[in-house]
Short mmCIF file of C-alpha atoms and ligand atoms in Angstrom, two decimals:
data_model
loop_
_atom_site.label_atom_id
_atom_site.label_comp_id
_atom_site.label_asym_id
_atom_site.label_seq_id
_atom_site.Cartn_x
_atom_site.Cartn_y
_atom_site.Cartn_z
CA UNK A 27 -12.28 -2.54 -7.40
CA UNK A 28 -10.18 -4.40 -4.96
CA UNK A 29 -9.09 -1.34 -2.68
CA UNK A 30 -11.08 1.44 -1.14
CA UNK A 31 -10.45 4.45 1.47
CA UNK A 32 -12.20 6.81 3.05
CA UNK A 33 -11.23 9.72 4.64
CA UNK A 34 -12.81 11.79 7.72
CA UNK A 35 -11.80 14.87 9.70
CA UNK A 36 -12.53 18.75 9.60
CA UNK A 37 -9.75 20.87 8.93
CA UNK A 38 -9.47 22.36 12.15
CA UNK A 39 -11.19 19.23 14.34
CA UNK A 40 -9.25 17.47 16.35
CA UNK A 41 -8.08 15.13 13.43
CA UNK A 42 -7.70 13.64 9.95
CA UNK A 43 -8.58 9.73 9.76
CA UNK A 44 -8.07 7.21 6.67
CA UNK A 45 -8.81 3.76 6.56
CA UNK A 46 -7.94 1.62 3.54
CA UNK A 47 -8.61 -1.90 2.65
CA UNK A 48 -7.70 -4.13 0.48
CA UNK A 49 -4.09 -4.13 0.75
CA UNK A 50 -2.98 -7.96 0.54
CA UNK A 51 -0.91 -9.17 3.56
CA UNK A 52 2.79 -9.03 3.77
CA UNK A 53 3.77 -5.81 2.85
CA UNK A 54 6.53 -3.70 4.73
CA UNK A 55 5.19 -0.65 6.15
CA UNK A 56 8.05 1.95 7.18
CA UNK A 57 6.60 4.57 8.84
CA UNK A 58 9.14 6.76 8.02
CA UNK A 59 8.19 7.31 4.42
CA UNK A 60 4.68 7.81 5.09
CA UNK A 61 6.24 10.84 7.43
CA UNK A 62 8.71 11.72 4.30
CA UNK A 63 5.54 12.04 1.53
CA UNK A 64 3.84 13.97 4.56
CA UNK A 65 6.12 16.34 4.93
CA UNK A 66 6.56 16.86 1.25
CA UNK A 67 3.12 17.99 0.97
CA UNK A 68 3.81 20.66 3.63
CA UNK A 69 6.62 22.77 0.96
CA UNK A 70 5.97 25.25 -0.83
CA UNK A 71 7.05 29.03 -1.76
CA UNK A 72 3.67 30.55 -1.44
CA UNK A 73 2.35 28.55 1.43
CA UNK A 74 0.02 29.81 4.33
CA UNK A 75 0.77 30.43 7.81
CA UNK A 76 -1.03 27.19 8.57
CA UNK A 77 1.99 25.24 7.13
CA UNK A 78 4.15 26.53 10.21
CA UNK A 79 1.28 25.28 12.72
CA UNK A 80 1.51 21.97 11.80
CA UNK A 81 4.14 19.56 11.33
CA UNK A 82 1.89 16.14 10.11
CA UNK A 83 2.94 12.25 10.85
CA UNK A 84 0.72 9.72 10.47
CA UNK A 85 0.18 6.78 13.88
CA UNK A 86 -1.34 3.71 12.14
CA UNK A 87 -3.45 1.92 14.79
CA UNK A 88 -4.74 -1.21 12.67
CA UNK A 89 -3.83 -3.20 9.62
CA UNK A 90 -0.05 -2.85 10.60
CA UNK A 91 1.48 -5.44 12.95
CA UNK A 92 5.30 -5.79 13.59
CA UNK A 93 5.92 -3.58 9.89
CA UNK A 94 3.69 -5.65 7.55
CA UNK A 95 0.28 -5.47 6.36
CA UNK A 96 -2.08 -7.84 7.70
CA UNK A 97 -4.39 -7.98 5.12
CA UNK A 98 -6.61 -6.06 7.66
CA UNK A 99 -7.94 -2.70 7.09
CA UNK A 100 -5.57 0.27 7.90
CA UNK A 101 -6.25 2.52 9.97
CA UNK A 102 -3.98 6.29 9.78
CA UNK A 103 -4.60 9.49 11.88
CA UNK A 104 -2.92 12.92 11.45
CA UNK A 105 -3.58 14.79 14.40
CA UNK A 106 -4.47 19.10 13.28
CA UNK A 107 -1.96 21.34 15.41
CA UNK A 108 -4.58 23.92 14.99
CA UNK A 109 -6.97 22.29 17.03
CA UNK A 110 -5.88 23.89 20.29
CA UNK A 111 -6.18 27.19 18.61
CA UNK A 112 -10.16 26.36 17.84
CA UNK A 113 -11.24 24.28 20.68
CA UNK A 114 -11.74 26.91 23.23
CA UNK A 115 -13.41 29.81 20.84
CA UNK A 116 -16.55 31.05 20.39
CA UNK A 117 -16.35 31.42 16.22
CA UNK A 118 -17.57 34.12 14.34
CA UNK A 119 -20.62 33.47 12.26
CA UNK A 120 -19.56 33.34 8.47
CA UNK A 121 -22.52 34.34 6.23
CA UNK A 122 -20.53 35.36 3.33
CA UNK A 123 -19.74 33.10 1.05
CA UNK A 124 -16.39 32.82 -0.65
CA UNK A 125 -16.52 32.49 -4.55
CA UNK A 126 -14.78 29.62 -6.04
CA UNK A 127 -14.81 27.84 -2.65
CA UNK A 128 -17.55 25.35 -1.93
CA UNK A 129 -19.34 27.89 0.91
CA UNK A 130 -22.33 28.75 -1.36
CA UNK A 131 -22.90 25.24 -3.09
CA UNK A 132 -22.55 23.22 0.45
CA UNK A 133 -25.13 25.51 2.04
CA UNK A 134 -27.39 25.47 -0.90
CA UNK A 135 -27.19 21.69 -0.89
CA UNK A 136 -27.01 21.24 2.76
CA UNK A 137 -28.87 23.80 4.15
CA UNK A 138 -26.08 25.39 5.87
CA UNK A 139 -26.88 27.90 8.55
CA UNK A 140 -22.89 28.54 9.11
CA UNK A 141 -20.27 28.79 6.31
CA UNK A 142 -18.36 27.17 8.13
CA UNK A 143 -19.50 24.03 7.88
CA UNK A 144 -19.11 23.81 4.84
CA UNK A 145 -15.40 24.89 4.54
CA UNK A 146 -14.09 22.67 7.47
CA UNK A 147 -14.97 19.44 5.53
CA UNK A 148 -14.69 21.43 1.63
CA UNK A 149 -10.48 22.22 2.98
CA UNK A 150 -7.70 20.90 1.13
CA UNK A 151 -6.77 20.21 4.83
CA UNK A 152 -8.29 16.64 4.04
CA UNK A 153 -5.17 15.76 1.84
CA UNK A 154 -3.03 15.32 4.08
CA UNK A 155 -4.96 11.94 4.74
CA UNK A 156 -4.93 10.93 0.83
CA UNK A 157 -0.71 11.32 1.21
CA UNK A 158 -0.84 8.85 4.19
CA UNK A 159 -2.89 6.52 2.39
CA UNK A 160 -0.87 7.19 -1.11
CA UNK A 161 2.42 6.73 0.86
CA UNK A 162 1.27 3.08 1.85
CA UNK A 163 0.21 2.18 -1.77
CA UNK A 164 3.78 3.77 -2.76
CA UNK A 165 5.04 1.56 -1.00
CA UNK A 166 3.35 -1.26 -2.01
CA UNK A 167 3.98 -0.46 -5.87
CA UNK A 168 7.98 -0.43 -4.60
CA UNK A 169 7.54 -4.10 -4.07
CA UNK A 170 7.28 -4.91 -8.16
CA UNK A 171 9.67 -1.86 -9.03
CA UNK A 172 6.73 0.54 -9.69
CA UNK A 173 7.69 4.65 -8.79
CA UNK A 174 4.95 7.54 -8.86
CA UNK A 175 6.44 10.48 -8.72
CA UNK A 176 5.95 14.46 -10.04
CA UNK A 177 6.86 17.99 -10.48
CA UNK A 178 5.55 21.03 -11.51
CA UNK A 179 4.79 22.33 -15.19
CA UNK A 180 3.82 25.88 -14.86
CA UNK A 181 3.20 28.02 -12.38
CA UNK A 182 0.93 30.65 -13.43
CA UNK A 183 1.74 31.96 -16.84
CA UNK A 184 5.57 30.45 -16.42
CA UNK A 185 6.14 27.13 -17.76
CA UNK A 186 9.30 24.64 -17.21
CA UNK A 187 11.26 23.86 -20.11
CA UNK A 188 11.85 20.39 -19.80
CA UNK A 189 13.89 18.75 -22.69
CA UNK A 190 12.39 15.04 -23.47
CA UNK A 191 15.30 13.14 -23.16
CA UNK A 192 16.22 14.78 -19.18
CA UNK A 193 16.05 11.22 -17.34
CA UNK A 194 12.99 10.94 -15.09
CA UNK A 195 15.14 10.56 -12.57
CA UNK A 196 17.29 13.65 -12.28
CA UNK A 197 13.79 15.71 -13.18
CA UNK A 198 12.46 14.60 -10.02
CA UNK A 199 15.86 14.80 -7.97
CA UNK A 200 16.30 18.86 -9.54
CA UNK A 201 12.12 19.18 -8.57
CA UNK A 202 13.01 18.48 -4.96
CA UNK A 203 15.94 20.53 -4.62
CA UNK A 204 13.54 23.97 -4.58
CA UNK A 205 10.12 24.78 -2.90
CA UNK A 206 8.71 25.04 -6.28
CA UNK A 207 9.11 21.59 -6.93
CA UNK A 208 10.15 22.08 -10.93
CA UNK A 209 12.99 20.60 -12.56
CA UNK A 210 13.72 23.56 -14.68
CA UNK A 211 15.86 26.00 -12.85
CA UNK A 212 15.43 28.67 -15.04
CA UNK A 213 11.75 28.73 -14.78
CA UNK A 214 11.85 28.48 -10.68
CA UNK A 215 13.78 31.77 -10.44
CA UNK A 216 10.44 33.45 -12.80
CA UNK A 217 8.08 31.23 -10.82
CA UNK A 218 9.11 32.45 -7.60
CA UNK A 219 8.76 36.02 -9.40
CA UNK A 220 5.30 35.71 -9.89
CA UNK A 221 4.67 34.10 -6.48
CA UNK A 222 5.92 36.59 -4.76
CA UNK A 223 3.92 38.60 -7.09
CA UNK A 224 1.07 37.17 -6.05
CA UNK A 225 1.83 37.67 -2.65
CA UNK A 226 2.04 41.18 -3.31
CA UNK A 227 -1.03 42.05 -4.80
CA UNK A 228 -2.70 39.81 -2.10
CA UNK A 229 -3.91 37.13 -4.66
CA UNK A 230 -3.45 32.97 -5.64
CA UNK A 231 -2.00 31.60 -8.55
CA UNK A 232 -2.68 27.94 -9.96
CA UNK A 233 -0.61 26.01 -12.54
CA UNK A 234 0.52 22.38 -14.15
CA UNK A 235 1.29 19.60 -12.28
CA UNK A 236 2.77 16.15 -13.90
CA UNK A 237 3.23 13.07 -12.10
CA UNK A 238 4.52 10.26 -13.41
CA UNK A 239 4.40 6.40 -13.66
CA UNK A 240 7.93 4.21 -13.82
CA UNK A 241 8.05 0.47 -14.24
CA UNK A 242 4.67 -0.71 -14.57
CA UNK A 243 3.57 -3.49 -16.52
CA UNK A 244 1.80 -3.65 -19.75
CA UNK A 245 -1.60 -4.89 -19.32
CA UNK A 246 -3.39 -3.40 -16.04
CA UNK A 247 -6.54 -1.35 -16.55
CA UNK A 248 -9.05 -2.71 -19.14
CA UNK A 249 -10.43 -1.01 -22.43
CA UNK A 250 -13.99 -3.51 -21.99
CA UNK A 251 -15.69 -0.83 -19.96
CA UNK A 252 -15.85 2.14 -19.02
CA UNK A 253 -15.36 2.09 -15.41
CA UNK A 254 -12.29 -0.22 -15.74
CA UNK A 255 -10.51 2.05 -18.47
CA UNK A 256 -7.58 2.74 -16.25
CA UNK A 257 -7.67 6.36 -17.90
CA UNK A 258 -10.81 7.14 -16.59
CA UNK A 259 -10.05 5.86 -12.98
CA UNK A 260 -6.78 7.92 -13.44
CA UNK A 261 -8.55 10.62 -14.10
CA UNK A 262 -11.67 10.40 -11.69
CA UNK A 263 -9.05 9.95 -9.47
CA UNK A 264 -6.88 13.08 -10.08
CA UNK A 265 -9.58 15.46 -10.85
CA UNK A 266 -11.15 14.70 -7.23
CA UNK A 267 -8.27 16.93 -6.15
CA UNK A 268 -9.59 20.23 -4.63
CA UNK A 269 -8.92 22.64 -6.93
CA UNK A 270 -8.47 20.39 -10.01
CA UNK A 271 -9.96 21.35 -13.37
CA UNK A 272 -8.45 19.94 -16.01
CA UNK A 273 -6.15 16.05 -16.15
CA UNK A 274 -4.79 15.19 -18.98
CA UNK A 275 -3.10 11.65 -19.70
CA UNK A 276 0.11 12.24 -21.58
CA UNK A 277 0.19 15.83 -23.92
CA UNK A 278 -3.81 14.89 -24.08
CA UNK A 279 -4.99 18.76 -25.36
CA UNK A 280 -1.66 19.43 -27.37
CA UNK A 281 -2.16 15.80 -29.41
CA UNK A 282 -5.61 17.24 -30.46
CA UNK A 283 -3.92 20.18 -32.48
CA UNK A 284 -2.16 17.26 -34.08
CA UNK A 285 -2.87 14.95 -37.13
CA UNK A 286 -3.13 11.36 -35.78
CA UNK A 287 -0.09 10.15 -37.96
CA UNK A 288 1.88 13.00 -35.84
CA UNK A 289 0.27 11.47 -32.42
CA UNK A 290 0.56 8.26 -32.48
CA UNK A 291 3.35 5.74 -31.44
CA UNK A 292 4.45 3.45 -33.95
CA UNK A 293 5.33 -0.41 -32.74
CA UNK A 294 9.15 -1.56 -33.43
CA UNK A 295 10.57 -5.04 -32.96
CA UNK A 296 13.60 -4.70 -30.92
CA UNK A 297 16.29 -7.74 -31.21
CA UNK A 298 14.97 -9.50 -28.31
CA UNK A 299 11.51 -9.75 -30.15
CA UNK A 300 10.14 -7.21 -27.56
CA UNK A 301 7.13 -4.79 -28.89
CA UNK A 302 8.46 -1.12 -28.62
CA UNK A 303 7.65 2.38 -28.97
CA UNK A 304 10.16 5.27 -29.86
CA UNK A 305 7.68 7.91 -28.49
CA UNK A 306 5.27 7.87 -25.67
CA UNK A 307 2.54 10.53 -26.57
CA UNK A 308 -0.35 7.95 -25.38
CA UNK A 309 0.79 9.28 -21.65
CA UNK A 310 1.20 4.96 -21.30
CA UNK A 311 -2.31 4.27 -21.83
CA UNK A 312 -3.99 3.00 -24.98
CA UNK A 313 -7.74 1.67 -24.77
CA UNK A 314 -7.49 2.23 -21.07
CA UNK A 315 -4.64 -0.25 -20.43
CA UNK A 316 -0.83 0.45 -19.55
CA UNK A 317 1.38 0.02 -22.61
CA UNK A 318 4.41 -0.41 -20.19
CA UNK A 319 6.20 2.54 -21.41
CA UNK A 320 6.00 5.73 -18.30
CA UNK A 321 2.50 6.51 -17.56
CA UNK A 322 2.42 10.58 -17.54
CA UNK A 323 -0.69 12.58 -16.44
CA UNK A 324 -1.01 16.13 -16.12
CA UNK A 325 -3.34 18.10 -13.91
CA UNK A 326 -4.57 21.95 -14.50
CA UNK A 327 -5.03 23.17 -10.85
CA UNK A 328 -6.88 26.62 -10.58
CA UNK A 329 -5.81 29.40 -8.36
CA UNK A 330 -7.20 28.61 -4.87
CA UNK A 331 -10.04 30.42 -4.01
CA UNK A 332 -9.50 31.86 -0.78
CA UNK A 333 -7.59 35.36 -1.90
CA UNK A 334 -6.86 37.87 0.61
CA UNK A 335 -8.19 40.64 -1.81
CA UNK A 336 -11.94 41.14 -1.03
CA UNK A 337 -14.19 39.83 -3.84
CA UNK A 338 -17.72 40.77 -4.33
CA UNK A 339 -20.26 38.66 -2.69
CA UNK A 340 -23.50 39.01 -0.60
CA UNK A 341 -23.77 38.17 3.07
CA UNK A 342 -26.85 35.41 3.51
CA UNK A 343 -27.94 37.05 6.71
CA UNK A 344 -28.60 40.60 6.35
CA UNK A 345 -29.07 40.00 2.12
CA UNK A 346 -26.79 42.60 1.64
CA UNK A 347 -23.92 43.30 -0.81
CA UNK A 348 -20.64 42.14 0.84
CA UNK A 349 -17.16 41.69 0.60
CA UNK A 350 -15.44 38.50 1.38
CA UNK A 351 -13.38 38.72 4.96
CA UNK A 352 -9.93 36.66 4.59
CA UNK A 353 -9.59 33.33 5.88
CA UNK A 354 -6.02 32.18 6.56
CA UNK A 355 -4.83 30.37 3.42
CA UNK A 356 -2.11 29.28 0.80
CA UNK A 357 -1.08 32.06 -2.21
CA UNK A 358 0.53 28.88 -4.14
CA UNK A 359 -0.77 25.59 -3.63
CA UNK A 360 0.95 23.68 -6.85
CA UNK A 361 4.08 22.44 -5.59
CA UNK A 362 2.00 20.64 -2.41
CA UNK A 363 -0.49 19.06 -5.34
CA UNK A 364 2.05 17.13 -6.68
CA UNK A 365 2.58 15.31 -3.39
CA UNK A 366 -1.23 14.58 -3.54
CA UNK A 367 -1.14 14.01 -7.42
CA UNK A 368 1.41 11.10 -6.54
CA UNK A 369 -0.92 9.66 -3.80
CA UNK A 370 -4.05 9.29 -5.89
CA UNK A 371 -2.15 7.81 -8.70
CA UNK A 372 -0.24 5.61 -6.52
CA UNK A 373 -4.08 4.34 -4.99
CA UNK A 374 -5.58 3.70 -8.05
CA UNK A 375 -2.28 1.84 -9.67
CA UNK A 376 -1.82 -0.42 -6.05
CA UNK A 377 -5.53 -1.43 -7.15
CA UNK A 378 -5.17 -1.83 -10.85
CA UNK A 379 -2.41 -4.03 -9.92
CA UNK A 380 -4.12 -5.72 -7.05
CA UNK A 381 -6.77 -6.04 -9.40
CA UNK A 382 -4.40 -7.95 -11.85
CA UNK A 383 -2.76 -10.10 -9.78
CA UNK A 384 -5.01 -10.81 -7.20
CA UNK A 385 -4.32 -13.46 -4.19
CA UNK A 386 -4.44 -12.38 -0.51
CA UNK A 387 -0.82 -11.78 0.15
CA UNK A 388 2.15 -10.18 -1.35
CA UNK A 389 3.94 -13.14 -1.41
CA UNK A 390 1.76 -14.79 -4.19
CA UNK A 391 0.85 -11.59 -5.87
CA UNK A 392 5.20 -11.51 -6.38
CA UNK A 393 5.26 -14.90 -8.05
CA UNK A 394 2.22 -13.70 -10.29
CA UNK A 395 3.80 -10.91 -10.82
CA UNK A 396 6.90 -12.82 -12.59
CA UNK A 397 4.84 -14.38 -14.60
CA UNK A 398 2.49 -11.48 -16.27
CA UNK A 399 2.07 -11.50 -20.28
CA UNK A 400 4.81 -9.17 -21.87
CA UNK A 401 4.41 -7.14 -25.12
CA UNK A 402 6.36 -9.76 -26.54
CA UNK A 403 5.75 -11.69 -29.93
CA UNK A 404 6.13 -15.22 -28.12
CA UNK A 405 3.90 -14.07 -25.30
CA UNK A 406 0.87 -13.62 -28.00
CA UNK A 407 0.82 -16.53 -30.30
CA UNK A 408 -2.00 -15.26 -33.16
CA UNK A 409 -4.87 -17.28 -34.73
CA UNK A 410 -3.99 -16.08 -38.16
CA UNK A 411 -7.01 -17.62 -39.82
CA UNK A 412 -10.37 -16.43 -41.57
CA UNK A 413 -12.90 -16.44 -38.37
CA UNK A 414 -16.98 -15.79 -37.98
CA UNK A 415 -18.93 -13.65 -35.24
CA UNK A 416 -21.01 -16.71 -34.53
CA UNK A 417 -23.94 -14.32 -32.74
CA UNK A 418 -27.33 -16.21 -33.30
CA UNK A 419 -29.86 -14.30 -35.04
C1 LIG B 521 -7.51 25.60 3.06
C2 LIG B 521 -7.20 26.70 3.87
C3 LIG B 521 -5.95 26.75 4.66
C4 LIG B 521 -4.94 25.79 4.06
C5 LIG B 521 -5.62 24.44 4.02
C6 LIG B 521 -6.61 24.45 2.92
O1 LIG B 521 -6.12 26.32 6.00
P1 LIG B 521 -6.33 27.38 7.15
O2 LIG B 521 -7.70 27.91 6.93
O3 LIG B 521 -6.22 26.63 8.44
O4 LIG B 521 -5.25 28.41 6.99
O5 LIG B 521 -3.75 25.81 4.80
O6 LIG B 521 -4.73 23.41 3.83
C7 LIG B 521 -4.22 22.77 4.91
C8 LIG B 521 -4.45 23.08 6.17
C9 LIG B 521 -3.36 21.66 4.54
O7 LIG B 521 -2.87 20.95 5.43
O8 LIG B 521 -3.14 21.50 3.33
C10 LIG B 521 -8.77 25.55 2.32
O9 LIG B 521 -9.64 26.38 2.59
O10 LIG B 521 -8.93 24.69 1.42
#
């Protein structure tokens, strides 16, 4: 696949580093929207006291030279706030490991002798370094008219109400006019019920995230093989989230209640001989390739696992029957996901597109881009004639 990234850092180390590469030459970087999509992810009702520590921007310090891409690999770093608070202290052992969170499976793996390790690299911290790299590929995408973009679903038990025909548009403009980031004002009023619920009784609460696709171009992924289905990617990509268990691309799990003549979206000719679909309930993918209509995924994001109630567990160095001790963390995590929903979506598109178009700068990826095959009846002149397999025996 044309781009890659990595990410390093410990979530209370000095720093969070990204590097991605792959991004052609010529694009205009503005810092200020990396910033924007950074401090995005920092909202929510329901957030930790780790959210007031820090206050993340991104310095790029390669890739980037007078606001374009050089074609070079880029280089971001979000320095941790916290930091000061850590580098001075003797820490506490931690021997008990937290269920849900990756403390037990890292030290089984890894051979642990400190929790800690295993939580410092396991932290949703690490996100903040996907946004940075998302917010470049965002902006990228901009170039050809492409917007990824999302809200929240549910919140717990409480899901939005959001009619079909609300433009995408004013769904995302009503999502980021409250710190639940949901369109549906009705529901954010119960939402932040049950959040401060949550609060209350010292727990978390997951939820529903959507994020959404706008203006892409029939014909990017590939339905040949598996690891080119853009679904798959899509999803690979989305479930890697921490706290993730479930993506869906469109209403995935409600269209398999449904009989396939109910699910799927019949093709119209429109006047201008353009192929088009009424309905989108394919979520903008069929056989692993954008349809051009809005590609819609949904992600199932579990309560996070580090609640302030005690939960049972045993302590690794005395072998005896604990209770977990609280580590600072969020109650509601859902609204930030969506910020970090957007970024992995907006990686794997910028390289499903990159893919498509290929060429080295941005420049000749624009003319190419003019020029892609359209779901149009002239664009795919057909054989219309008996044909054989021709395989030799
Ligand atoms: C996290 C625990 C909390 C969260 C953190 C993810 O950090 P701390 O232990 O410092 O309170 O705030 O997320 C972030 C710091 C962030 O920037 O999103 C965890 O254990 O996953």
């Amino acid at each position: 696949m044309p781009i890659r990234f990595l990410t390093a850092g410990e979530s209370h180390g000095p720093q969070l580093t990204a590097i991605l590469e792959g991004m052609p030459a010529g694009v205009p970087i503005d810092a200020d929207l990396i910033r924007q999509d950074l401090n995005r992810r920092q909202k929510s009702y329901g957030a930790g006291g780790r959210m007031a520590i820090e206050k993340d921007a991104a310095r790029i310090t390669a890739g980037v030279m007078a606001g374009q891409t050089t074609g070079g690999p880029i280089a971001l770093h979000i320095p941790n706030k916290d930091w000061k608070n850590w580098r001075d202290r003797d820490i506490p052992p931690m021997t008990t490991p937290r269920p849900g969170h990756a403390d037990l499976t890292a030290a089984v793996k890894y051979g642990y002798g400190e929790l800690r390790l295993a939580l410092e690299r396991a932290s949703a911290r690490e996100t903040a370094a996907r946004v940075a790299v998302g917010a470049v590929c965002k902006q990228y995408l901009a170039q050809f008219g492409i917007r990824v973009q999302g809200y929240v679903r549910a919140i717990g038990p409480v899901q939005a109400r959001i009619s079909d025909d609300m433009p995408w548009e004013q769904r995302f403009e009503l999502a980021e006019s409250n710190d639940l980031r949901c369109p549906d004002l009705d529901a954010v009023a119960a939402m932040r019920e049950i959040v401060a619920e949550t609060m209350q009784r010292k727990d978390t609460i997951g939820g529903v995230l959507e994020i959404i696709a706008l203006g892409l171009p029939a014909g990017l992924g590939s339905h040949v093989h598996w690891d080119r289905r853009l679904g798959a990617r899509i999803m690979a990509a989305v479930g890697s989230i921490h706290a993730i268990k479930g993506v869906e691309i469109g209403p995935g799990f409600e269209n398999a209640a449904m009989f396939g003549s109910e699910v799927h979206d019949e093709i119209f000719l429109d006047e201008g001989s353009n192929l088009i679909r009424k309905t989108n309930r394919a979520g903008g993918l069929e056989g692993g390739i954008t349809t051009g209509e809005p590609l819609v995924v949904r992600a199932a994001m579990k309560p996070i696992s580090t609640v302030l109630n005690p939960r049972q567990s045993v302590n690794l160095a005395t072998g005896e029957t604990d209770v977990t001790t609280y580590e600072r963390s969020d109650f509601n995590a859902v609204p930030r996901a969506v910020v970090v929903g957007e970024a992995m979506l907006a990686i794997v598109l910028a390289d499903a597109l990159i893919e498509k178009l290929g060429g080295d700068s941005l420049a000749e990826q624009l003319s190419r881009f003019e020029n892609l095959r359209q779901a149009r009846l002239e664009d795919l002149p057909m054989d219309d004639r008996a044909w054989r397999f021709g395989f030799e025996e």
